[in-house]
Amino acid sequence: MAVPIQQKSTGARALQAWFNPLKRSAGFLAFVLMRVTGIGLVIYLLLHMVVIGNLLRGPEGWDALVATMKSPAVLVLDVILIAGILIHMLNGIRVTIIGLGFGTSSHKGIFWTLMAVAALLLAYSGWLVFTK
Amino acid sequence: MRTTYHVVVIGGGSTGAALVHDLVLRGFKVTLVERGELTSGTAGRHHGLLHSGGRYAVNDQESAIECIEENIILRKIAPGSFEENDGLFVAITDEDVAYLDKFLAGCETCHIPTRVLTAAQVKRLEPHINPQVKLAVQVPDATMDCWRLPMRFFATAKHNGADIRPYNEVIGMLITAGTVTGVRVRSHVTGQEYDLKADIVVNATGAWAEKVSEMAHARVPVKPTPGVMVAVRGRWCNMVINRLNKPSDGDIIVPQRGLSVIGTTSWTVEDPDRLGLPEDHVRRMFEKGGELIPAVKHAPMRAAWAAARPLIAEGGAQEGRELPRTFKCFDHKVRDGIEGLVTISGGKGTTMRAMAEATANVVCDKLGLDIPCRTKEVVLLPYWAYYQ
Amino acid sequence: MNQHGRFGPTRPITLKILRYKPGFIDPPRYDTFQVQADPLMTVLDALEEIKATADSTLLYRHSCHHASCGTCGMKVNGREQLACVARLVDEGTDEVVVEPLGSAPLVADLVVDMTPFALHMAPSGMALVRDSEFMPEAERPAGVERYTRYEDCIECNICLSACPVANTNPGFIGPAGLAAAYRALVTGERPAAEVFAYVDHDDGVWRCHSAMECSAVCPSDVQPGHKIMALRRELVAYKVKRFFKRG
Ligand SMILES: Cc1cc2nc3c(=O)[nH]c(=O)nc-3n(C[C@H](O)[C@H](O)[C@H](O)COP(=O)(O)OP(=O)(O)OC[C@H]3O[C@@H](n4cnc5c(N)ncnc54)[C@H](O)[C@@H]3O)c2cc1C
Ligand code: HEM
Ligand code: SF4
């Protein structure tokens, strides 16, 4: 016998957004990472152009900027940027290989391998950023 | 002749599907109401065997003849709808072998083509068969898709103008002076109720026929008689495997896609909406199925479920035309003095077209019309045409 | 003995079901019901019990009850499954959330409109019946020219619901349609040029971003994601060949 418990109103139809990799598998995670890093890189590119624009303000402005760029907070941002680039680039390799119909049956392995490579490269570049 | 008679069909199972198709072809205005999804009753979840009639060739020859005739017709009007690999009636024990002569004689009487195969031949056809197999008889069984076959009838009927309304439940009958003049319907989509007027209402609700006819104070003594089926992973045969013996529990394995479906059993319940699933019946499917193909005993179970046959407790009135006894068509005028209501119940998925033809004939008789049935010739649209 | 008379101890499980009836239960809400689940009880069994004993207006699609018709796809705890083979206790939660599929218009409660799906699927040209690859050593009986079997895809819309692209691009043919086109290509049911014309465009094979979630959720071993990639390979090879023939 099924028993009704309570009738709860939740407002709008709770459509699970596509952006919910929690219940999903590796490929879905790769897709979300690709999109997030891709958009992140575009935003970075725009910021970068604004920053480069400082060159127009002459050497003083530029030196001040370089100083801020060396602050630890910005260095952390640099590492995040590098992470984004690595993830996006290596994932791009996966998308290209898989997208042409090669290695589809081991797409999850390829993803995790490339992400492991990304993690290694990231560790190395993090070390470079903070020590050199 | 009035040509715009409106017939309301209650129940979107295989019978309802074939009936709306038949009625629109004969020029009726037809509305079908089904309380859930189409074929959400028994029709969608039966065993999926397009019967050759072999199963009934000894004990119920009328059914057997109907099956082989409809088997041939359905292949013609619904091409590309079946796994057409034939079937085997296999003898495992000496008792099975002793049944052979009766079986062959029955098939001959019913014009069911047969071919007797030796044990060695059977093993070459079906490598997983019980190695004890003594012999087998090949018959024109096939596998049907219990959802997509009725959907071809619905699709064709819809394109011919039938108004098909799933998710609409009949909750009462409109009765004026002893005549059923329509039905009261609740849409489960909008939550609203509405009336649907009709010249004739056909109750095609299978195991629910008693519940529905009671709404018109008419009596159809239907006992829901469910059977259990078990689908296991792996396709352990290409042909339909039947036991060469009297029909009994778990004596058919129907392969379908990558599954093998073992069935079935029989018991009675009070409420067709609450069948349950007895554990011992599920176990028996593995045991009995294992006698035919040992591998199914250990194959992983994909699903176990039950479907309800409508067992009709007493004979229906057979007026006008002689109706086959394998299913019952009640004209409630004759039976209960209620005009405007016809009930069709029983039969098989395989005989859906024949049941529809007989019922549409009764509808025509009641309205004093003589319009020939065309469903033996009209080739059905693909099932997905329902959505176009 | 429990209500099903079967299979060991039962455990109370709460189903939180999305309810929606345009103009009636609108905006949608969740209704909660409790059932006693034995180890074999499926989500569909539970829905049937709720409908029979607690709320006869509950709407969901179902037909074959053994993963062959493809009507009962829904989201169970956020992941697409066939209700007829999704066991409640396997979910491992005391509350199981049941919601309609995405990537299809919602009709009412758990029912979605399959029309867009069918319109993407039908032109693929895949036949329902194909050659049986099982037991290749099996001889055929007289009168049976080839052993056949139904295609794997049961047209359940589950892959589209799980596809991040189909959720935001209703025009996308989708995993099932593309996988079907690939089947039609390899079986030779349709000439290659026709199949490619169907898939070689923005909303076709190139729309896929290889999340491969379709392959992960498909209940019928179709591996549609893998087939999309294979279809791309065939298409690229076809184009390269055509390029050099012309040149
Ligand atoms: C276990 C088992 C195995 C079988 N195996 C085979 C087989 O292998 N081959 C074969 O050919 N046949 C087989 N059959 C027989 C076959 O399934 C039935 O003959 C056939 O499905 C009957 O279809 P129907 O349309 O008459 O009934 P149903 O399919 O039950 O249709 C009745 C419909 O009416 C609807 N309904 C009920 N009440 C209302 C209401 N108030 N308002 C609106 N709609 C309502 C129900 O929802 C249901 O969809 C089997 C039957 C059983 C039980
Ligand atoms: C470093 C080398 C790079 C490689 C190998 C690469 C590769 C790819 C590939 C293969 C895709 C397609 C993904 C898919 O089909 O799902 C893609 C998408 C994208 N890329 Fe890059 N990319 C690189 C650098 C960049 C840079 C520098 C930017 C930003 C300026 C960028 C922004 C994007 C964006 C916005 C998308 C769309 C993401 C989506 O649709 O989800 N990429 N990239
Ligand atoms: S490909 Fe799989 S998930 Fe997609 S519709 Fe077909 S069976 Fe369902």
Short mmCIF file of N, CA and C in Angstrom, two decimals, chain B residues 35-41 43-46 80-86 115 117 121 124-128 138 143-148 167 169 186-192 231 233-239 256-259 261 271 273-274 276-280 282-283 301-306 383-384 387-388, chain C residues 3-8 20-24 40 48-49 51-53 56-71 82 84-85 87 107-109 111-115 118-119 122 128-129 132 134-135 137-144 146-155 219-221:
data_model
loop_
_atom_site.label_atom_id
_atom_site.label_comp_id
_atom_site.label_asym_id
_atom_site.label_seq_id
_atom_site.Cartn_x
_atom_site.Cartn_y
_atom_site.Cartn_z
N ARG B 35 -6.63 5.12 -20.69
CA ARG B 35 -6.33 5.86 -19.46
C ARG B 35 -4.85 6.16 -19.27
N GLY B 36 -3.98 5.30 -19.81
CA GLY B 36 -2.55 5.54 -19.66
C GLY B 36 -1.89 5.74 -21.01
N GLU B 37 -0.65 5.27 -21.14
CA GLU B 37 -0.01 5.26 -22.45
C GLU B 37 -0.69 4.17 -23.26
N LEU B 38 -0.64 4.28 -24.60
CA LEU B 38 -1.17 3.23 -25.44
C LEU B 38 -0.44 1.93 -25.09
N THR B 39 -1.16 0.85 -25.13
CA THR B 39 -0.67 -0.50 -24.79
C THR B 39 -0.03 -0.59 -23.40
N SER B 40 -0.56 0.18 -22.46
CA SER B 40 -0.03 0.06 -21.09
C SER B 40 -0.77 -1.00 -20.29
N GLY B 41 -1.73 -1.67 -20.92
CA GLY B 41 -2.43 -2.76 -20.21
C GLY B 41 -1.69 -4.07 -20.43
N ALA B 43 -1.59 -5.72 -23.51
CA ALA B 43 -1.07 -5.87 -24.88
C ALA B 43 0.42 -5.54 -24.98
N GLY B 44 0.87 -4.51 -24.27
CA GLY B 44 2.26 -4.09 -24.41
C GLY B 44 3.24 -5.00 -23.73
N ARG B 45 2.77 -5.82 -22.80
CA ARG B 45 3.73 -6.59 -22.01
C ARG B 45 3.49 -8.09 -22.07
N HIS B 46 2.87 -8.56 -23.17
CA HIS B 46 2.73 -10.01 -23.24
C HIS B 46 4.03 -10.64 -23.70
N GLY B 80 8.26 -6.28 -42.01
CA GLY B 80 9.40 -5.70 -41.29
C GLY B 80 9.14 -5.51 -39.81
N SER B 81 8.07 -6.14 -39.29
CA SER B 81 7.72 -5.96 -37.88
C SER B 81 8.09 -7.13 -37.00
N PHE B 82 8.56 -8.22 -37.58
CA PHE B 82 8.75 -9.44 -36.79
C PHE B 82 10.16 -9.98 -36.96
N GLU B 83 10.63 -10.69 -35.93
CA GLU B 83 11.82 -11.51 -36.08
C GLU B 83 11.32 -12.83 -36.63
N GLU B 84 11.48 -13.03 -37.93
CA GLU B 84 10.86 -14.19 -38.58
C GLU B 84 11.83 -15.36 -38.65
N ASN B 85 12.03 -16.01 -37.52
CA ASN B 85 13.01 -17.11 -37.45
C ASN B 85 12.35 -18.46 -37.25
N ASP B 86 11.02 -18.52 -37.35
CA ASP B 86 10.28 -19.76 -37.07
C ASP B 86 10.45 -20.20 -35.62
N ARG B 115 7.70 -29.38 -39.93
CA ARG B 115 8.81 -30.16 -40.45
C ARG B 115 9.47 -30.82 -39.25
N LEU B 117 12.38 -32.56 -37.20
CA LEU B 117 13.84 -32.51 -37.23
C LEU B 117 14.42 -33.51 -36.24
N GLN B 121 19.97 -32.50 -35.98
CA GLN B 121 19.61 -31.28 -36.72
C GLN B 121 19.28 -30.14 -35.77
N ARG B 124 22.22 -28.49 -34.31
CA ARG B 124 22.95 -27.62 -35.24
C ARG B 124 22.24 -26.28 -35.41
N LEU B 125 20.91 -26.30 -35.29
CA LEU B 125 20.16 -25.04 -35.41
C LEU B 125 20.29 -24.21 -34.14
N GLU B 126 20.17 -24.88 -33.00
CA GLU B 126 20.16 -24.18 -31.72
C GLU B 126 21.23 -24.77 -30.80
N PRO B 127 22.43 -24.23 -30.87
CA PRO B 127 23.55 -24.83 -30.14
C PRO B 127 23.34 -24.90 -28.62
N HIS B 128 22.49 -24.04 -28.06
CA HIS B 128 22.33 -24.03 -26.61
C HIS B 128 21.21 -24.94 -26.11
N GLN B 138 9.47 -28.05 -36.51
CA GLN B 138 9.59 -26.65 -36.90
C GLN B 138 8.23 -26.11 -37.34
N THR B 143 8.70 -13.69 -33.53
CA THR B 143 8.70 -12.78 -32.39
C THR B 143 8.06 -11.46 -32.81
N MET B 144 7.17 -10.95 -31.96
CA MET B 144 6.60 -9.64 -32.27
C MET B 144 7.02 -8.63 -31.20
N ASP B 145 6.98 -7.36 -31.60
CA ASP B 145 7.28 -6.29 -30.66
C ASP B 145 5.94 -5.78 -30.17
N CYS B 146 5.65 -6.05 -28.90
CA CYS B 146 4.28 -5.81 -28.39
C CYS B 146 3.91 -4.32 -28.33
N TRP B 147 4.90 -3.45 -28.46
CA TRP B 147 4.60 -2.01 -28.48
C TRP B 147 4.50 -1.54 -29.92
N ARG B 148 5.48 -1.93 -30.75
CA ARG B 148 5.54 -1.36 -32.09
C ARG B 148 4.51 -1.95 -33.04
N TYR B 167 -3.97 8.81 -22.11
CA TYR B 167 -4.02 9.58 -20.86
C TYR B 167 -5.42 10.11 -20.57
N GLU B 169 -9.09 8.75 -19.17
CA GLU B 169 -9.72 7.60 -18.53
C GLU B 169 -11.23 7.74 -18.52
N ARG B 186 -12.03 11.55 -17.86
CA ARG B 186 -11.14 12.47 -17.16
C ARG B 186 -9.80 12.47 -17.88
N SER B 187 -9.36 13.67 -18.27
CA SER B 187 -8.03 13.79 -18.86
C SER B 187 -7.01 13.85 -17.74
N HIS B 188 -6.08 12.94 -17.75
CA HIS B 188 -5.02 12.98 -16.72
C HIS B 188 -3.93 13.98 -17.09
N VAL B 189 -4.06 14.59 -18.28
CA VAL B 189 -3.10 15.63 -18.65
C VAL B 189 -3.54 16.96 -18.06
N THR B 190 -4.81 17.31 -18.27
CA THR B 190 -5.28 18.62 -17.81
C THR B 190 -6.01 18.54 -16.48
N GLY B 191 -6.33 17.31 -16.04
CA GLY B 191 -7.07 17.15 -14.81
C GLY B 191 -8.56 17.44 -14.97
N GLN B 192 -9.00 17.76 -16.19
CA GLN B 192 -10.40 18.13 -16.41
C GLN B 192 -11.24 16.91 -16.81
N ALA B 231 12.63 -12.14 -18.26
CA ALA B 231 13.57 -11.89 -19.36
C ALA B 231 14.98 -12.01 -18.81
N ARG B 233 19.23 -11.88 -19.70
CA ARG B 233 20.19 -11.32 -20.65
C ARG B 233 20.79 -12.43 -21.49
N GLY B 234 21.10 -12.10 -22.72
CA GLY B 234 21.67 -13.08 -23.63
C GLY B 234 20.59 -13.66 -24.52
N ARG B 235 20.94 -13.81 -25.78
CA ARG B 235 19.99 -14.42 -26.69
C ARG B 235 20.43 -15.86 -26.84
N TRP B 236 19.71 -16.76 -26.18
CA TRP B 236 20.15 -18.15 -26.11
C TRP B 236 19.54 -19.01 -27.19
N CYS B 237 18.69 -18.39 -28.03
CA CYS B 237 18.16 -19.11 -29.18
C CYS B 237 17.81 -18.08 -30.24
N ASN B 238 17.80 -18.49 -31.48
CA ASN B 238 17.35 -17.60 -32.54
C ASN B 238 15.88 -17.83 -32.85
N MET B 239 15.43 -19.09 -32.66
CA MET B 239 14.05 -19.44 -32.96
C MET B 239 13.26 -19.44 -31.65
N GLN B 256 14.36 -12.23 -28.24
CA GLN B 256 13.98 -10.90 -28.72
C GLN B 256 15.14 -9.96 -28.45
N ARG B 257 15.59 -9.21 -29.46
CA ARG B 257 16.79 -8.38 -29.33
C ARG B 257 17.91 -9.22 -28.70
N GLY B 258 18.51 -8.71 -27.63
CA GLY B 258 19.56 -9.48 -26.98
C GLY B 258 19.07 -10.20 -25.74
N LEU B 259 17.76 -10.46 -25.66
CA LEU B 259 17.17 -11.09 -24.48
C LEU B 259 16.51 -12.41 -24.85
N VAL B 261 13.13 -14.46 -23.35
CA VAL B 261 12.02 -14.28 -22.44
C VAL B 261 11.33 -15.62 -22.18
N ASP B 271 -8.10 -7.86 -8.66
CA ASP B 271 -7.96 -6.52 -9.23
C ASP B 271 -6.86 -6.50 -10.29
N ASP B 273 -5.34 -4.22 -11.54
CA ASP B 273 -4.30 -3.23 -11.28
C ASP B 273 -3.32 -3.68 -10.21
N ARG B 274 -3.61 -4.78 -9.55
CA ARG B 274 -2.71 -5.23 -8.49
C ARG B 274 -2.41 -6.71 -8.67
N GLY B 276 0.79 -8.17 -8.52
CA GLY B 276 1.87 -8.73 -7.72
C GLY B 276 2.76 -9.59 -8.60
N LEU B 277 3.72 -10.24 -7.98
CA LEU B 277 4.65 -11.08 -8.72
C LEU B 277 5.12 -12.20 -7.80
N PRO B 278 4.42 -13.34 -7.83
CA PRO B 278 4.75 -14.40 -6.87
C PRO B 278 6.16 -14.96 -7.10
N GLU B 279 6.89 -15.03 -6.03
CA GLU B 279 8.29 -15.46 -6.10
C GLU B 279 8.43 -16.86 -6.69
N ASP B 280 7.53 -17.77 -6.27
CA ASP B 280 7.68 -19.15 -6.77
C ASP B 280 7.47 -19.22 -8.28
N VAL B 282 8.36 -16.89 -10.42
CA VAL B 282 9.61 -16.41 -11.04
C VAL B 282 10.64 -17.54 -11.04
N ARG B 283 10.74 -18.22 -9.89
CA ARG B 283 11.70 -19.32 -9.80
C ARG B 283 11.38 -20.42 -10.81
N MET B 301 19.19 -12.02 -14.70
CA MET B 301 17.81 -11.62 -14.95
C MET B 301 17.76 -10.14 -15.34
N ARG B 302 17.07 -9.83 -16.39
CA ARG B 302 16.89 -8.44 -16.80
C ARG B 302 15.60 -7.88 -16.21
N ALA B 303 14.53 -8.67 -16.23
CA ALA B 303 13.24 -8.20 -15.71
C ALA B 303 12.33 -9.38 -15.43
N ALA B 304 11.44 -9.21 -14.47
CA ALA B 304 10.39 -10.19 -14.20
C ALA B 304 9.11 -9.40 -14.02
N TRP B 305 8.05 -9.84 -14.66
CA TRP B 305 6.82 -9.05 -14.57
C TRP B 305 5.61 -9.93 -14.83
N ALA B 306 4.44 -9.37 -14.62
CA ALA B 306 3.21 -10.13 -14.82
C ALA B 306 2.27 -9.36 -15.74
N TYR B 383 5.49 2.34 -37.48
CA TYR B 383 4.98 2.73 -36.16
C TYR B 383 5.26 4.18 -35.82
N TRP B 384 6.40 4.70 -36.27
CA TRP B 384 6.72 6.07 -35.89
C TRP B 384 5.83 7.09 -36.59
N TYR B 387 3.61 9.55 -34.75
CA TYR B 387 4.03 10.85 -34.24
C TYR B 387 4.14 11.91 -35.32
N GLN B 388 3.75 11.56 -36.55
CA GLN B 388 3.91 12.55 -37.62
C GLN B 388 2.61 13.24 -37.96
N GLN C 3 3.50 -7.43 0.02
CA GLN C 3 2.41 -7.30 -0.94
C GLN C 3 2.72 -7.99 -2.24
N HIS C 4 3.97 -8.07 -2.61
CA HIS C 4 4.31 -8.78 -3.83
C HIS C 4 4.54 -10.27 -3.55
N GLY C 5 4.55 -10.64 -2.28
CA GLY C 5 4.78 -12.02 -1.94
C GLY C 5 6.12 -12.52 -2.43
N ARG C 6 7.16 -11.71 -2.31
CA ARG C 6 8.37 -12.17 -2.96
C ARG C 6 9.67 -11.60 -2.39
N PHE C 7 10.70 -12.36 -2.56
CA PHE C 7 12.08 -11.91 -2.54
C PHE C 7 12.51 -11.10 -1.34
N GLY C 8 12.35 -11.69 -0.18
CA GLY C 8 13.07 -11.20 0.97
C GLY C 8 12.56 -9.93 1.60
N TYR C 20 2.98 17.52 -12.67
CA TYR C 20 2.68 18.69 -13.50
C TYR C 20 1.50 18.36 -14.38
N LYS C 21 0.47 19.18 -14.33
CA LYS C 21 -0.63 19.07 -15.27
C LYS C 21 -0.95 20.48 -15.71
N PRO C 22 -0.70 20.79 -17.00
CA PRO C 22 -0.80 22.18 -17.46
C PRO C 22 -2.15 22.79 -17.06
N GLY C 23 -2.09 23.93 -16.38
CA GLY C 23 -3.30 24.63 -15.98
C GLY C 23 -3.98 24.02 -14.77
N PHE C 24 -3.42 22.95 -14.22
CA PHE C 24 -4.09 22.26 -13.12
C PHE C 24 -3.12 22.07 -11.96
N LEU C 40 13.47 -6.68 -5.40
CA LEU C 40 13.24 -6.67 -6.84
C LEU C 40 12.36 -5.53 -7.30
N GLU C 48 3.28 1.92 -10.30
CA GLU C 48 2.03 1.18 -10.49
C GLU C 48 1.27 1.06 -9.17
N GLU C 49 2.02 0.81 -8.10
CA GLU C 49 1.38 0.65 -6.81
C GLU C 49 0.81 1.98 -6.32
N LYS C 51 -0.19 4.41 -8.20
CA LYS C 51 -1.35 4.72 -9.03
C LYS C 51 -2.56 3.91 -8.59
N ALA C 52 -2.33 2.64 -8.26
CA ALA C 52 -3.46 1.77 -7.91
C ALA C 52 -4.00 2.06 -6.51
N THR C 53 -3.15 2.53 -5.60
CA THR C 53 -3.61 2.61 -4.22
C THR C 53 -3.64 4.03 -3.64
N SER C 56 -4.73 7.86 -8.44
CA SER C 56 -5.00 7.28 -9.76
C SER C 56 -4.74 8.29 -10.88
N THR C 57 -4.41 9.54 -10.53
CA THR C 57 -4.17 10.51 -11.60
C THR C 57 -2.69 10.59 -11.98
N LEU C 58 -1.85 9.83 -11.30
CA LEU C 58 -0.42 9.85 -11.62
C LEU C 58 -0.18 9.33 -13.03
N LEU C 59 0.56 10.10 -13.81
CA LEU C 59 0.75 9.75 -15.22
C LEU C 59 2.21 9.43 -15.52
N TYR C 60 2.43 8.30 -16.20
CA TYR C 60 3.77 7.92 -16.64
C TYR C 60 3.58 7.00 -17.82
N ARG C 61 4.63 6.87 -18.64
CA ARG C 61 4.51 6.00 -19.80
C ARG C 61 5.12 4.64 -19.45
N HIS C 62 4.49 3.57 -19.92
CA HIS C 62 5.06 2.24 -19.74
C HIS C 62 4.32 1.29 -20.66
N SER C 63 5.02 0.21 -21.04
CA SER C 63 4.34 -0.78 -21.87
C SER C 63 4.87 -2.18 -21.62
N CYS C 64 6.14 -2.46 -22.00
CA CYS C 64 6.55 -3.87 -22.04
C CYS C 64 7.05 -4.41 -20.70
N HIS C 65 7.49 -3.56 -19.81
CA HIS C 65 8.01 -3.98 -18.50
C HIS C 65 9.27 -4.83 -18.57
N HIS C 66 9.95 -4.87 -19.73
CA HIS C 66 11.23 -5.60 -19.74
C HIS C 66 12.27 -4.96 -20.66
N ALA C 67 12.29 -3.64 -20.68
CA ALA C 67 13.38 -2.92 -21.35
C ALA C 67 13.41 -3.17 -22.85
N SER C 68 12.25 -3.33 -23.47
CA SER C 68 12.25 -3.57 -24.90
C SER C 68 11.43 -2.57 -25.71
N CYS C 69 10.55 -1.81 -25.02
CA CYS C 69 9.70 -0.89 -25.80
C CYS C 69 10.26 0.52 -25.76
N GLY C 70 10.93 0.88 -24.67
CA GLY C 70 11.53 2.21 -24.59
C GLY C 70 10.59 3.31 -24.15
N THR C 71 9.44 2.97 -23.56
CA THR C 71 8.50 4.03 -23.18
C THR C 71 8.76 4.59 -21.79
N LEU C 82 15.53 3.29 -17.39
CA LEU C 82 14.21 2.73 -17.69
C LEU C 82 13.59 2.34 -16.35
N CYS C 84 11.36 0.37 -15.66
CA CYS C 84 10.99 -1.04 -15.53
C CYS C 84 12.14 -1.92 -15.07
N VAL C 85 13.37 -1.44 -15.20
CA VAL C 85 14.49 -2.26 -14.74
C VAL C 85 15.35 -1.54 -13.70
N ARG C 87 15.92 -0.83 -10.15
CA ARG C 87 15.46 -1.34 -8.85
C ARG C 87 15.62 -0.25 -7.81
N VAL C 107 4.68 16.82 -21.12
CA VAL C 107 3.24 16.76 -21.35
C VAL C 107 2.51 16.87 -20.01
N ALA C 108 2.80 15.96 -19.11
CA ALA C 108 2.19 15.98 -17.78
C ALA C 108 2.93 14.98 -16.90
N ASP C 109 3.03 15.28 -15.62
CA ASP C 109 3.72 14.40 -14.68
C ASP C 109 5.05 13.90 -15.27
N VAL C 111 5.34 12.24 -18.11
CA VAL C 111 5.17 11.97 -19.53
C VAL C 111 5.78 13.09 -20.38
N VAL C 112 6.67 12.72 -21.31
CA VAL C 112 7.17 13.71 -22.26
C VAL C 112 6.66 13.37 -23.65
N ASP C 113 6.68 14.39 -24.51
CA ASP C 113 6.19 14.24 -25.87
C ASP C 113 7.30 13.67 -26.74
N MET C 114 7.05 12.53 -27.35
CA MET C 114 8.07 11.85 -28.13
C MET C 114 8.09 12.30 -29.59
N THR C 115 7.24 13.24 -29.95
CA THR C 115 7.17 13.65 -31.36
C THR C 115 8.51 14.15 -31.90
N ALA C 118 10.80 11.24 -32.50
CA ALA C 118 10.42 10.42 -33.66
C ALA C 118 10.78 11.12 -34.96
N LEU C 119 10.64 12.43 -34.98
CA LEU C 119 10.94 13.17 -36.20
C LEU C 119 12.43 13.15 -36.52
N ALA C 122 13.02 8.93 -37.44
CA ALA C 122 12.41 8.31 -38.60
C ALA C 122 13.26 8.47 -39.87
N LEU C 128 13.74 -1.76 -38.39
CA LEU C 128 13.53 -2.32 -37.06
C LEU C 128 14.24 -3.66 -36.89
N VAL C 129 14.30 -4.41 -37.98
CA VAL C 129 14.83 -5.77 -37.91
C VAL C 129 16.18 -5.85 -38.62
N SER C 132 20.73 -11.34 -37.20
CA SER C 132 21.15 -11.75 -35.87
C SER C 132 22.61 -12.13 -35.90
N PHE C 134 24.01 -13.36 -33.21
CA PHE C 134 24.19 -14.35 -32.15
C PHE C 134 24.43 -15.74 -32.74
N MET C 135 25.22 -16.52 -32.04
CA MET C 135 25.49 -17.90 -32.43
C MET C 135 25.77 -18.03 -33.92
N GLU C 137 27.60 -19.81 -35.47
CA GLU C 137 27.79 -21.19 -35.91
C GLU C 137 26.46 -21.89 -36.20
N ALA C 138 25.35 -21.27 -35.78
CA ALA C 138 24.06 -21.95 -35.91
C ALA C 138 23.65 -22.08 -37.37
N GLU C 139 23.23 -23.29 -37.72
CA GLU C 139 22.67 -23.50 -39.06
C GLU C 139 21.27 -22.92 -39.12
N ARG C 140 20.80 -22.63 -40.32
CA ARG C 140 19.42 -22.12 -40.44
C ARG C 140 18.50 -23.22 -40.93
N PRO C 141 17.28 -23.21 -40.43
CA PRO C 141 16.33 -24.23 -40.89
C PRO C 141 15.83 -23.89 -42.29
N ALA C 142 15.29 -24.90 -42.96
CA ALA C 142 14.73 -24.68 -44.28
C ALA C 142 13.66 -23.60 -44.20
N GLY C 143 13.65 -22.69 -45.15
CA GLY C 143 12.61 -21.67 -45.19
C GLY C 143 13.00 -20.38 -44.49
N VAL C 144 14.06 -20.41 -43.68
CA VAL C 144 14.51 -19.18 -43.02
C VAL C 144 15.81 -18.75 -43.69
N ARG C 146 17.58 -15.93 -43.40
CA ARG C 146 18.56 -15.31 -42.50
C ARG C 146 17.92 -15.23 -41.14
N TYR C 147 18.73 -15.45 -40.10
CA TYR C 147 18.23 -15.23 -38.75
C TYR C 147 18.19 -13.73 -38.50
N THR C 148 17.07 -13.24 -38.01
CA THR C 148 16.96 -11.80 -37.78
C THR C 148 16.67 -11.51 -36.32
N ARG C 149 16.83 -10.26 -35.97
CA ARG C 149 16.49 -9.82 -34.63
C ARG C 149 16.22 -8.33 -34.67
N TYR C 150 15.51 -7.83 -33.68
CA TYR C 150 15.23 -6.40 -33.64
C TYR C 150 16.50 -5.62 -33.33
N GLU C 151 16.56 -4.41 -33.84
CA GLU C 151 17.67 -3.50 -33.53
C GLU C 151 17.75 -3.29 -32.02
N ASP C 152 18.95 -2.94 -31.55
CA ASP C 152 19.12 -2.68 -30.13
C ASP C 152 18.36 -1.43 -29.67
N CYS C 153 18.45 -0.38 -30.47
CA CYS C 153 17.88 0.89 -29.99
C CYS C 153 16.37 0.74 -29.79
N ILE C 154 15.92 1.09 -28.58
CA ILE C 154 14.49 0.99 -28.28
C ILE C 154 13.84 2.37 -28.25
N GLU C 155 14.56 3.37 -28.75
CA GLU C 155 13.98 4.70 -28.97
C GLU C 155 13.38 5.29 -27.71
N PRO C 219 20.35 2.25 -22.13
CA PRO C 219 20.00 1.00 -21.46
C PRO C 219 20.02 -0.20 -22.38
N SER C 220 20.35 0.02 -23.64
CA SER C 220 20.19 -1.08 -24.59
C SER C 220 21.47 -1.36 -25.37
N ASP C 221 22.62 -1.01 -24.80
CA ASP C 221 23.92 -1.32 -25.39
C ASP C 221 24.11 -0.79 -26.80
#
